[in-house]
Coordinates of C-alpha atoms and ligand atoms in Angstrom, one line a residue:
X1 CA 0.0 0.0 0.0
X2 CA 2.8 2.0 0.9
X3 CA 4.8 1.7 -2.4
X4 CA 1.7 2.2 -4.3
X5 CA 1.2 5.5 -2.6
X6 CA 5.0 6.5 -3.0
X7 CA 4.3 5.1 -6.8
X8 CA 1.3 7.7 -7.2
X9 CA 3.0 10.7 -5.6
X10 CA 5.9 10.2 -8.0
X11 CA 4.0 10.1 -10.9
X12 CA 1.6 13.4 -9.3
X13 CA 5.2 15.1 -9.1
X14 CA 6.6 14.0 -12.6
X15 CA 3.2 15.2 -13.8
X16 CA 4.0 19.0 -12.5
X17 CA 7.4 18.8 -13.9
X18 CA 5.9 17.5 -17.1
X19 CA 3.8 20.6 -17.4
X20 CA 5.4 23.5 -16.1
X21 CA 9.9 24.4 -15.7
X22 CA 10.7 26.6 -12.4
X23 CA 12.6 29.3 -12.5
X24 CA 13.6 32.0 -9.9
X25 CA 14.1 35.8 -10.5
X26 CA 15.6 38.7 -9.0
X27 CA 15.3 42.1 -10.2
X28 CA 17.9 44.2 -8.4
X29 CA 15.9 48.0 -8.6
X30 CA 18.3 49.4 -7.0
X31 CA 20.9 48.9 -9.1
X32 CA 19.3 51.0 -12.4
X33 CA 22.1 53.0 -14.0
X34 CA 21.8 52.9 -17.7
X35 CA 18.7 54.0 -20.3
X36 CA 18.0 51.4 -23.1
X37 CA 17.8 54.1 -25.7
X38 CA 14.5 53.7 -27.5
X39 CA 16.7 53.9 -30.9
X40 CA 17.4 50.4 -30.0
X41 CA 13.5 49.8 -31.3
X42 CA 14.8 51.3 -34.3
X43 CA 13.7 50.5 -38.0
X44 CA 15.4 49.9 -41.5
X45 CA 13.5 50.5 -45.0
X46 CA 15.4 50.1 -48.3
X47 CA 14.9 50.1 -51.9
X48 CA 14.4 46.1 -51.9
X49 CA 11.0 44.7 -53.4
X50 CA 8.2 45.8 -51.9
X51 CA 9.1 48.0 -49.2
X52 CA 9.3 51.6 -49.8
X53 CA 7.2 50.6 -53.3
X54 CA 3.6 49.8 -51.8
X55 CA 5.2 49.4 -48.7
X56 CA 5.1 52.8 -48.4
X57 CA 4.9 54.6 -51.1
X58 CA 1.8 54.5 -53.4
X59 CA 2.3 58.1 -54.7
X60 CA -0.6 61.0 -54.7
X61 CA -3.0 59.6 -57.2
X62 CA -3.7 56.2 -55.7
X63 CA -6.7 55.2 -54.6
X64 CA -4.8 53.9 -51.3
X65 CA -5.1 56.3 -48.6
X66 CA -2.3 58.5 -48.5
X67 CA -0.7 61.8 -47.6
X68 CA 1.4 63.6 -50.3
X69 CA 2.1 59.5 -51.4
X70 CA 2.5 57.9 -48.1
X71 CA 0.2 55.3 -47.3
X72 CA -1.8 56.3 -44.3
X73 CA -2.4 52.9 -42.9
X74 CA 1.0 51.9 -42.8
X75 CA 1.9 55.3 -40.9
X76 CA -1.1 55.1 -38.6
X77 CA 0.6 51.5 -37.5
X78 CA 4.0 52.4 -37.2
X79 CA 3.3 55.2 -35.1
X80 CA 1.8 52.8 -32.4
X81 CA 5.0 51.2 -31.7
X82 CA 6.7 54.4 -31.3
X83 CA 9.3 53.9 -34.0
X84 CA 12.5 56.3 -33.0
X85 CA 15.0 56.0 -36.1
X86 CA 14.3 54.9 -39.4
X87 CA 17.3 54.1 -41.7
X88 CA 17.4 54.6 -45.1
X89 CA 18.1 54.4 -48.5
X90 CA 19.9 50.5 -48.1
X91 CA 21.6 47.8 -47.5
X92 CA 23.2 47.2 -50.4
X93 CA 21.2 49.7 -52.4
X94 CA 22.6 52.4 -50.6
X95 CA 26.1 51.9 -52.4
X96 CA 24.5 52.2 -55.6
X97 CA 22.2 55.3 -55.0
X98 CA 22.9 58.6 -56.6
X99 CA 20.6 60.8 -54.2
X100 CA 20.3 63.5 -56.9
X101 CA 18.6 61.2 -59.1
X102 CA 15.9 61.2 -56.4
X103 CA 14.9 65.1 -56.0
X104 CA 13.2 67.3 -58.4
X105 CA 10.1 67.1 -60.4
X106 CA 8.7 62.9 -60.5
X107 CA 8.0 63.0 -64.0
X108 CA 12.0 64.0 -64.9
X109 CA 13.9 61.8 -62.6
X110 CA 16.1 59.0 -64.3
X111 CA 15.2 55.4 -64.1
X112 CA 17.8 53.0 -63.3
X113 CA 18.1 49.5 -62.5
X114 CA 18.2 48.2 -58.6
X115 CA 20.9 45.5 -59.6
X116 CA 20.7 44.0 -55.8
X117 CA 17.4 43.5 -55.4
X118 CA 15.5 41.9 -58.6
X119 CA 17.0 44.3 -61.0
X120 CA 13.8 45.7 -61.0
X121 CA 13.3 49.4 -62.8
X122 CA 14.0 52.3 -59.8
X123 CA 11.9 55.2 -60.6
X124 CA 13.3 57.2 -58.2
X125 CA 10.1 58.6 -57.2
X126 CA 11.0 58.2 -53.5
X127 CA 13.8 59.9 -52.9
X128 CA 15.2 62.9 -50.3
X129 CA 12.1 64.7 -49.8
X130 CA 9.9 61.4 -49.5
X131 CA 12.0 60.1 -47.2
X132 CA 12.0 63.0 -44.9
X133 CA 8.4 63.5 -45.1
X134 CA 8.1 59.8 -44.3
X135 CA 9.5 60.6 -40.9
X136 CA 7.6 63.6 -39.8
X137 CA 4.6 62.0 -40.5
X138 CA 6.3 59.2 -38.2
X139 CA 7.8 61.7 -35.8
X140 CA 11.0 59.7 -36.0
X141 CA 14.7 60.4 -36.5
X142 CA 16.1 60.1 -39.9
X143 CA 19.2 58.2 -40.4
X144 CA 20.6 58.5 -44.1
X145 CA 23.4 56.0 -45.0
X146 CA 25.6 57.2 -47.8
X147 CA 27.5 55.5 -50.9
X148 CA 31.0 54.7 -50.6
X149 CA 31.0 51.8 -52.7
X150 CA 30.2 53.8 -56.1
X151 CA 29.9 56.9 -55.0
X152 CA 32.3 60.1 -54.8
X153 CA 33.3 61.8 -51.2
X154 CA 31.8 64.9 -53.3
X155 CA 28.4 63.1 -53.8
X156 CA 28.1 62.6 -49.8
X157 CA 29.3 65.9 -49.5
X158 CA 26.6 67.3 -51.3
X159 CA 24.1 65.7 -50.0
X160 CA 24.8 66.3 -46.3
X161 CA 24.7 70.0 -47.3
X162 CA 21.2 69.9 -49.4
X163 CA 19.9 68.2 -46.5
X164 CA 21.3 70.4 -43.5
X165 CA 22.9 73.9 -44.8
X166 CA 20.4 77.0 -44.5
X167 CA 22.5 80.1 -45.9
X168 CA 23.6 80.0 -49.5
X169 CA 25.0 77.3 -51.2
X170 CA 24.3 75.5 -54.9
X171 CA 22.8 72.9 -52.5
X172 CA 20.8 74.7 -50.5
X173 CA 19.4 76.4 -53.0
X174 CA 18.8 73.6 -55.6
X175 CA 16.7 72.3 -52.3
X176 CA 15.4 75.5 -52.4
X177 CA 13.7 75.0 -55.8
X178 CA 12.7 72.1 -55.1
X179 CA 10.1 72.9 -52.5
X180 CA 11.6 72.8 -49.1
X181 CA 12.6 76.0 -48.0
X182 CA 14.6 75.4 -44.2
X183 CA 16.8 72.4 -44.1
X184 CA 15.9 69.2 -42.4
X185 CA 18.0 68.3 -38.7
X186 CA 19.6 65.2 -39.5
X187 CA 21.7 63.6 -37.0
X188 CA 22.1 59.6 -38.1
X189 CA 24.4 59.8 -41.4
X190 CA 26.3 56.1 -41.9
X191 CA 29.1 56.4 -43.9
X192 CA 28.9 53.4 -46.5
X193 CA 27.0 50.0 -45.8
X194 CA 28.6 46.4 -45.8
X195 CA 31.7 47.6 -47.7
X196 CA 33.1 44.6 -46.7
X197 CA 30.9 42.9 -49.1
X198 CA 28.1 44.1 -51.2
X199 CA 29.7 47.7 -50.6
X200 CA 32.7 47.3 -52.5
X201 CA 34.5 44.2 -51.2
X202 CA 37.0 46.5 -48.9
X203 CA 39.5 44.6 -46.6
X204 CA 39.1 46.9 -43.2
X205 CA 42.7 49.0 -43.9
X206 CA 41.4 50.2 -47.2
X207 CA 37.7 51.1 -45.6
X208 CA 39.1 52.7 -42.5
X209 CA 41.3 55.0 -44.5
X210 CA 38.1 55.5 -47.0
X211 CA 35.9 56.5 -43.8
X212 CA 38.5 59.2 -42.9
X213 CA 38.3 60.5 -46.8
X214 CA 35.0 60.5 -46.7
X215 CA 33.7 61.3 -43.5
X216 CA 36.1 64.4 -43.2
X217 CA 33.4 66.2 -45.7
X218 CA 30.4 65.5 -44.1
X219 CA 30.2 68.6 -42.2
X220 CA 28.1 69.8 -39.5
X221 CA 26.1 73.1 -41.0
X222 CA 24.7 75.9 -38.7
X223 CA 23.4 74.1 -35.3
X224 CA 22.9 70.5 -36.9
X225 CA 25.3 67.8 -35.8
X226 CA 25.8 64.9 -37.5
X227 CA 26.6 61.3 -35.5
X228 CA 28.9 59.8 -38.1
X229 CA 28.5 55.9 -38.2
X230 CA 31.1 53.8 -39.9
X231 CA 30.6 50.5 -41.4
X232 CA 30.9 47.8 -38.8
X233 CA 31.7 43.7 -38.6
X234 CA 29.9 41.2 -40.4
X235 CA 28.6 39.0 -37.7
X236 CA 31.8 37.5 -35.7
X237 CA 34.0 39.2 -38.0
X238 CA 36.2 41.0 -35.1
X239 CA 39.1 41.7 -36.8
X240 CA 37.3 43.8 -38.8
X241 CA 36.4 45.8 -35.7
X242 CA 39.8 45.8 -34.4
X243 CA 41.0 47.3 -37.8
X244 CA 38.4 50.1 -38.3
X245 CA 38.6 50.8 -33.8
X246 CA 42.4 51.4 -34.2
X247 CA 42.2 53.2 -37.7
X248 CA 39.4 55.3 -37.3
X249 CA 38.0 54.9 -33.7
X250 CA 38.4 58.6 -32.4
X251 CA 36.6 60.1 -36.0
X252 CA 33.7 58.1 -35.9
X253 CA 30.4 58.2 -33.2
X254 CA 28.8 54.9 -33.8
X255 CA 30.5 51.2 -35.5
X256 CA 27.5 49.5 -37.1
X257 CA 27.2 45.5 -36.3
X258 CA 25.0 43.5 -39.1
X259 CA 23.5 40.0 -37.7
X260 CA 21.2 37.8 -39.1
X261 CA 20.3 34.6 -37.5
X262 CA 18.6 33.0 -40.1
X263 CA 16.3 30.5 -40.4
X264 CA 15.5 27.1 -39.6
X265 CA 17.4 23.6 -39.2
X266 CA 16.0 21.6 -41.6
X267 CA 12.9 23.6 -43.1
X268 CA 13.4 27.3 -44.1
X269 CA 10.1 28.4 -44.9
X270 CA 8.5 30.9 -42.4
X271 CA 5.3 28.9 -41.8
X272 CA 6.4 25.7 -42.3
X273 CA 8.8 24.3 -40.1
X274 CA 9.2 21.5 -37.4
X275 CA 10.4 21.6 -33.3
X276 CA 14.1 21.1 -34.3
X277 CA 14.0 24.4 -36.4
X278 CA 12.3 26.3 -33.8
X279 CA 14.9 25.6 -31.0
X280 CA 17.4 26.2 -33.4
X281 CA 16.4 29.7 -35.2
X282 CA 15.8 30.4 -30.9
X283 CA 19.3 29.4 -30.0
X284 CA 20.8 31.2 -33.4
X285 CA 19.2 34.4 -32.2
X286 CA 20.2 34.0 -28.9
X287 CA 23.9 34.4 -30.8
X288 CA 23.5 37.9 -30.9
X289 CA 24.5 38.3 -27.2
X290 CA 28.2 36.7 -28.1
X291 CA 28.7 38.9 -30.8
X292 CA 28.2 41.7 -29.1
X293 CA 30.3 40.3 -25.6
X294 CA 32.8 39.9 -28.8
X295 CA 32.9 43.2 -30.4
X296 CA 31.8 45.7 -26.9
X297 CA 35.7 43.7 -25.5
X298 CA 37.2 45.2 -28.7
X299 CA 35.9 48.5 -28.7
X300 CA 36.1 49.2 -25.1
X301 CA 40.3 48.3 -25.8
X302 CA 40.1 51.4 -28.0
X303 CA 37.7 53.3 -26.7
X304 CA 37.3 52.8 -23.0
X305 CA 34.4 55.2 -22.0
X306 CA 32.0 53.7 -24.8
X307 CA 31.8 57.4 -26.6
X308 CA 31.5 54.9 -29.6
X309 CA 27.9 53.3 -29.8
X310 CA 27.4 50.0 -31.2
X311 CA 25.0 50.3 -33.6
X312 CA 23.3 47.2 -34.9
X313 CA 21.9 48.4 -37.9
X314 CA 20.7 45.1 -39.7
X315 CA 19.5 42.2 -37.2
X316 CA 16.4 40.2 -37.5
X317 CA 15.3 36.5 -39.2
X318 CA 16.0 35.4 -42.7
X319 CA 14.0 33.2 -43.9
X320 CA 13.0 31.6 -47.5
X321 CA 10.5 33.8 -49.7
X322 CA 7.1 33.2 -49.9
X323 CA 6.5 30.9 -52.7
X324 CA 5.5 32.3 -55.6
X325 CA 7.0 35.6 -54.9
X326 CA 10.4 37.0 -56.5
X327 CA 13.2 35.6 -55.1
X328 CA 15.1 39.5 -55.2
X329 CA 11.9 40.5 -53.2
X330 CA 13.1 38.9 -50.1
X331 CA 8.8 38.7 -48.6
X332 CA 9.0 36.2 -45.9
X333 CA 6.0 35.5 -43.5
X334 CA 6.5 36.1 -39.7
X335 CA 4.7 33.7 -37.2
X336 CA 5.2 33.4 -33.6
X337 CA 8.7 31.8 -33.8
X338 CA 9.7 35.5 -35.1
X339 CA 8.1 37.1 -32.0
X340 CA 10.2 35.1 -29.9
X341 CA 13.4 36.2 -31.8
X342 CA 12.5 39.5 -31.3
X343 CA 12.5 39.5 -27.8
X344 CA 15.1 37.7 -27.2
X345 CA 17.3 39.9 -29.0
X346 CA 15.7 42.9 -27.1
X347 CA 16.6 41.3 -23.9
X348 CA 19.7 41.2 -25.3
X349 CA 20.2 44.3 -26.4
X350 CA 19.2 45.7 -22.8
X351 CA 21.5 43.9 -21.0
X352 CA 24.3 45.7 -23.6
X353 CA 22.5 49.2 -23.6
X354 CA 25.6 50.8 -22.6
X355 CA 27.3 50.2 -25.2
X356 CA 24.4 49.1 -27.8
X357 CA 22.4 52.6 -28.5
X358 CA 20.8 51.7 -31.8
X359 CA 19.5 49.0 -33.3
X360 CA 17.5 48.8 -36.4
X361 CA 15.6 45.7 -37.3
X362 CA 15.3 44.5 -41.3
X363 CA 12.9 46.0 -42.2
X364 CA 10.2 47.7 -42.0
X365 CA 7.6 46.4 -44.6
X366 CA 7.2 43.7 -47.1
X367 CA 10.6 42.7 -46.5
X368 CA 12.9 39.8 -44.2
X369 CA 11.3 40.3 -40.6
X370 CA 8.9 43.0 -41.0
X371 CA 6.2 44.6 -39.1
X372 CA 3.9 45.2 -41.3
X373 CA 3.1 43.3 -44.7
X374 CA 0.5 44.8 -47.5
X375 CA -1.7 43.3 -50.2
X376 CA -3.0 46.0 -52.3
X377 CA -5.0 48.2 -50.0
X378 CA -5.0 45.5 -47.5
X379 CA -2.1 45.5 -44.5
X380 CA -1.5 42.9 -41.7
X381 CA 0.3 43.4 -38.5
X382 CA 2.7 40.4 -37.9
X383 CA 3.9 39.0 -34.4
X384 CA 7.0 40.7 -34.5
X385 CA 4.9 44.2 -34.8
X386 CA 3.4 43.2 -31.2
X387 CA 6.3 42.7 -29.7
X388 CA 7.5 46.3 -30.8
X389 CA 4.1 47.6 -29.5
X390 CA 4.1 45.7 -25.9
X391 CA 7.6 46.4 -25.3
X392 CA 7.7 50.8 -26.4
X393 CA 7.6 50.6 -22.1
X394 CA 10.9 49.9 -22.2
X395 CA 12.0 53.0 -24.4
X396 CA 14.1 55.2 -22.9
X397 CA 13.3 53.3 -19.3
X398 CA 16.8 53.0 -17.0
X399 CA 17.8 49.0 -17.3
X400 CA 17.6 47.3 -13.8
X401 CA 19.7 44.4 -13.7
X402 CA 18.3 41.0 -13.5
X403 CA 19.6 36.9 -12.0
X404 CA 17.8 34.9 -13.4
X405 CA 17.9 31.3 -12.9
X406 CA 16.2 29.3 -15.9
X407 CA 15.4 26.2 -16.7
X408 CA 16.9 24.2 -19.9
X409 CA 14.7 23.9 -22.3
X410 CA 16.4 20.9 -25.1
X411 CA 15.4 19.1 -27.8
X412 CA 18.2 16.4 -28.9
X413 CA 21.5 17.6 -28.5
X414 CA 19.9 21.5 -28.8
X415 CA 19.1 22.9 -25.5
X416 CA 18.7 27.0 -24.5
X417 CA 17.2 28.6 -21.7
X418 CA 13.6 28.0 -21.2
X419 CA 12.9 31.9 -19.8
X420 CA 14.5 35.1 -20.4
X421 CA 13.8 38.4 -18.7
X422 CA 14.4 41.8 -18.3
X423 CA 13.2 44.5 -16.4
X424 CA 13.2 48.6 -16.6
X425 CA 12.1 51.5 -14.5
X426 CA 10.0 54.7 -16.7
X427 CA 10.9 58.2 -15.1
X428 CA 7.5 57.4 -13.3
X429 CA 8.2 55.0 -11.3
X430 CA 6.6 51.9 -12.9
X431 CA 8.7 48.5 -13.2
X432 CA 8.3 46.6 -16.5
X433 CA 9.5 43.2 -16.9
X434 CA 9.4 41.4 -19.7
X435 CA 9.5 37.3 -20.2
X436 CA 9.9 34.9 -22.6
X437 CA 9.4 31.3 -22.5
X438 CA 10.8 29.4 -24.9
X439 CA 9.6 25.9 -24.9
X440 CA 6.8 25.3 -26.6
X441 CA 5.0 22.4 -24.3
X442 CA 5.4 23.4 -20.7
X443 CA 4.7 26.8 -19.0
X444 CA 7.1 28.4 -17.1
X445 CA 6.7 29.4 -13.1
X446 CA 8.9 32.4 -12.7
X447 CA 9.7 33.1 -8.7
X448 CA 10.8 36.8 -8.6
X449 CA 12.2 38.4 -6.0
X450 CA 12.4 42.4 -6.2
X451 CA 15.4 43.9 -4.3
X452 CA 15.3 48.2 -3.7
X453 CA 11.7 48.5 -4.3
X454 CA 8.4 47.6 -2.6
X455 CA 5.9 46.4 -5.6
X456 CA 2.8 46.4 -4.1
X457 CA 0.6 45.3 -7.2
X458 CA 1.1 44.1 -10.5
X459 CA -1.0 46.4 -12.4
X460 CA -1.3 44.8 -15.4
X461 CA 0.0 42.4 -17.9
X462 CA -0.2 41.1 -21.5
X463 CA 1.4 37.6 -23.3
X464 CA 1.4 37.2 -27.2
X465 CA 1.1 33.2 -27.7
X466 CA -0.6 30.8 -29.7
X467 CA -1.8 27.6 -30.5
X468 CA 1.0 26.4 -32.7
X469 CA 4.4 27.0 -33.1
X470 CA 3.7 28.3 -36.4
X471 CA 1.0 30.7 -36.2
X472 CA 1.1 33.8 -38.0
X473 CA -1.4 36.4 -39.1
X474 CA -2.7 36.4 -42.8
X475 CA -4.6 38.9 -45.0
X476 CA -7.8 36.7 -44.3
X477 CA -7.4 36.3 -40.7
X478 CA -5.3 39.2 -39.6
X479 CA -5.5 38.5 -36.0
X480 CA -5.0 35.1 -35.1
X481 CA -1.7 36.5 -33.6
X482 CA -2.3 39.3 -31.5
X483 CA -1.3 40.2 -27.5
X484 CA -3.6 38.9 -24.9
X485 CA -4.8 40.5 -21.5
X486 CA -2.8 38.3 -19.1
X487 CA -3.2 37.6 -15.1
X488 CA -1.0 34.9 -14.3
X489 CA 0.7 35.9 -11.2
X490 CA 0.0 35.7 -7.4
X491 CA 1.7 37.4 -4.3
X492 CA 4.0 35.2 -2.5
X493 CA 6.0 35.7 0.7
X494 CA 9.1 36.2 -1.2
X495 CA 7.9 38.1 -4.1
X496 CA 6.0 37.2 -6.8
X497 CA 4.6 34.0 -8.9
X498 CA 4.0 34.3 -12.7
X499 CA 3.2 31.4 -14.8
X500 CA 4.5 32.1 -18.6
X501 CA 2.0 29.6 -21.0
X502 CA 4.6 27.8 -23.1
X503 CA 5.9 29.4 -26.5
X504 CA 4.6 32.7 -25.2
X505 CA 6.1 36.6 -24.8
X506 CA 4.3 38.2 -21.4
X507 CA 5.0 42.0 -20.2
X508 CA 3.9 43.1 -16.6
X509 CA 3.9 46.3 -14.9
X510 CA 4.6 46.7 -11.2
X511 CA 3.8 49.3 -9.1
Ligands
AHR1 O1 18.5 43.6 -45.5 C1 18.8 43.0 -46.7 C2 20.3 43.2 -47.0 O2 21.1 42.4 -46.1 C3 20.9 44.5 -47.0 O3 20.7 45.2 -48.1 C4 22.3 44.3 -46.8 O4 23.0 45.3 -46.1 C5 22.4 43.0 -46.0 O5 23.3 42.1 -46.6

């Protein structure tokens, strides 16, 4: 009878452990000293399929809502996650762009090819003074990256003064004629993209001493100051950052890190994909926080009191294209797997905020891991955009440092953390923490423990989850991914209890 009962209340404990991982958290509050810079919820949009072209740019006389050619929808959207910075023209476009192909009247702008991306026809239709408009109707920063691969220090030149000089000037006044009047402030200006690959094949010597050439003549005009940002590493490329740190270091304000992480295992569709490939896209993105451990070592050897931001202006998933759809176009689908990737790699970025002061995810619309994807007239939100959305609390919030112990979460030889977290503090006074759980079959209880503050209530909370691994939102059903009012905590003597549903994204606030 005896063994029976030890027998059953084995099999009652294996049936806990079965369903739910254990986890304990502190969040030290007391300990806040640095901001995670809202730039680091920063966006990219480039001339690559369908991203600035119906993306968002549908020009005056469609019959899609729009404002001076800007689709309103798309705007409307973006302007609910807050977006900070949007970069812009490219990629690799942006070392083939010859910005005064792109001002002046529509009708007499040259056409050229976009050899990159689908050597599809460029109209140039959107050019300088879309691009700004874009982001005051977004009321975000621009940031402008400039040619080096095929284009002249002149060229750059030129165009930092047309965008920023307001006395006289050939420039000035050729913007002047063209319809703007007072120059734009423009502070993000990236001097050359990839130029270790699609921007001219450079070994780092050779780029360093092209950054000095060229970024000696982009000036700063009346009050505007620029925040010069050189071409950066190519994932775990760190001699490249200890070339262009020694060479150029002290001349440049920000070193720009590109890091995809990919796709699946086996599969690598966006929809269509097994276990295996979800633990391993996970563990690929949680790569990110290595490269940047790599790269922060390097440039704190050269520049000690991190005057130098790490800027990671390309990050996000890369999966296969949509079948049916041009391979150039790079339009992938973006379930909840992509959610997850996302904050991870915002967790990530936190706990480097020092150091890491932009970030700018690829991209925007219609394009890799976007936010937003459009049919026609029609637009979707994806499960990436909600992430954006439930974590703008953490913009400009001061980090407070986290211990987390986790869980493993494994499948075969593959194993990550089941839960990651990370908490901030707005000027307020509210805490927001953030949690993800990985594994996609058991929930996660999360123990925390708050040192330095007395958090009386959780005010509120939301998770993004789903049914299957591979949920995603689609012109017909637009909102089978979307955040969820969530309640899953309880006071405990120690702190607090919070039970994360499997596969899910939750964001609380305490008060
Ligand atoms: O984001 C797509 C492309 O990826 C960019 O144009 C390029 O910089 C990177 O290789």
């Amino acid at each position: 009878m005896k063994k029976l009962f030890l027998l059953l209340s084995l099999a009652a404990v294996a049936a806990v452990t079965a369903a739910e991982t254990e986890n304990q958290l502190v969040i030290h509050a007391e300990q806040g000293r640095f901001k995670i810079d809202r730039n680091i919820y920063g966006h990219f949009a480039e001339h690559l399929g369908r991203c600035i072209y119906e993306g968002f740019w549908v020009g005056e006389n469609s019959p899609i809502p729009n404002t001076r050619g800007i689709r309103r929808d798309v705007v409307e959207a973006l302007k609910k996650i807050k977006v900070p910075v949007l970069r812009w023209p490219g990629g690799c476009f942006a070392d083939e762009y010859h910005w005064k192909d792109g001002v002046g009247p529509r009708e007499q702008r040259p056409r050229m090819v976009n050899t990159h991306w689908g050597k599809v026809v460029e109209n140039n239709h959107f050019g300088t003074h879309e691009f700004m408009d874009l982001c005051e109707q977004l009321q975000c920063e621009p940031y402008i990256c400039g040619n080096v691969g095929s284009g002249t220090v002149l060229e750059m030149q030129q165009w930092v003064e047309y965008l920023t000089f307001d006395g006289e000037s050939p420039m000035a006044d050729w913007r002047r004629r063209n319809g703007r009047d007072k120059p734009w402030g423009l502070r993000y200006f990236g001097v050359g993209n990839e130029n270790w690959g699609c921007g001219g094949n450079m070994t780092p010597e050779y780029y360093a001493n092209e950054y000095k050439r060229y970024a000696t003549y982009v000036r700063n005009f009346g009050t505007n100051r620029i925040f010069k940002i050189a071409c950066g590493p190519n994932s775990g490329d760190t001699n490249w950052t200890e070339v262009v740190m020694r060479e150029a270091g002290r001349r440049m304000d920000g070193l720009a890190l590109h890091y995809y992480c990919g796709s699946g295992r086996k599969s690598r569709s966006a929809t269509q994909f097994a276990e295996d490939d979800w633990i391993w896209l996970l563990r690929s993105a949680l790569r990110m926080d290595q490269l940047i451990t790599a790269h922060s070592a390097i440039m704190d050897k050269y520049d000690p009191k991190k005057r130098v931001a790490l800027i990671v202006d390309e990050w996000g998933t890369w999966h296969a294209v949509e079948p049916g759809t041009n391979p150039g176009f790079l339009y992938q689908q973006n379930t909840l797997r992509d959610a997850l990737v996302a904050a991870l790699t915002f967790h990530i970025f936190h706990q480097h905020c020092e150091r890491v002061r932009m970030a700018n995810i690829a991209q925007t619309v219609n394009v890799l891991q976007a936010m937003v994807l459009t049919d026609g007239p029609r637009m979707l939100l994806t499960p990436t955009y909600h992430i954006f959305e439930m974590y703008t609390v953490h913009h400009d919030a001061t980090l407070l440092p986290v211990e987390l112990k986790s869980a493993t979460y494994a499948l075969g030889e593959v194993s990550i953390p089941a839960v990651s977290a990370s908490a901030s503090r707005q000027p307020g006074g509210a805490i927001h923490l953030s949690l993800v759980n990985t594994d996609p079959h058991q929930s996660a209880r999360v123990l925390c423990a708050i040192t330095g503050a007395e958090v009386k209530e959780i005010a509120q909370g939301r998770v993004l989850t789903a049914a299957a691994i591979t949920a995603h939102n689609t012109f017909d059903q637009p909102e089978a991914v979307k955040p969820a009012a969530f309640h899953a905590w309880k006071k405990t003597d120690a702190g607090w209890e919070i039970t994360l549903p499997p596969k899910s994204v939750a964001v609380v606030e305490m008060r």
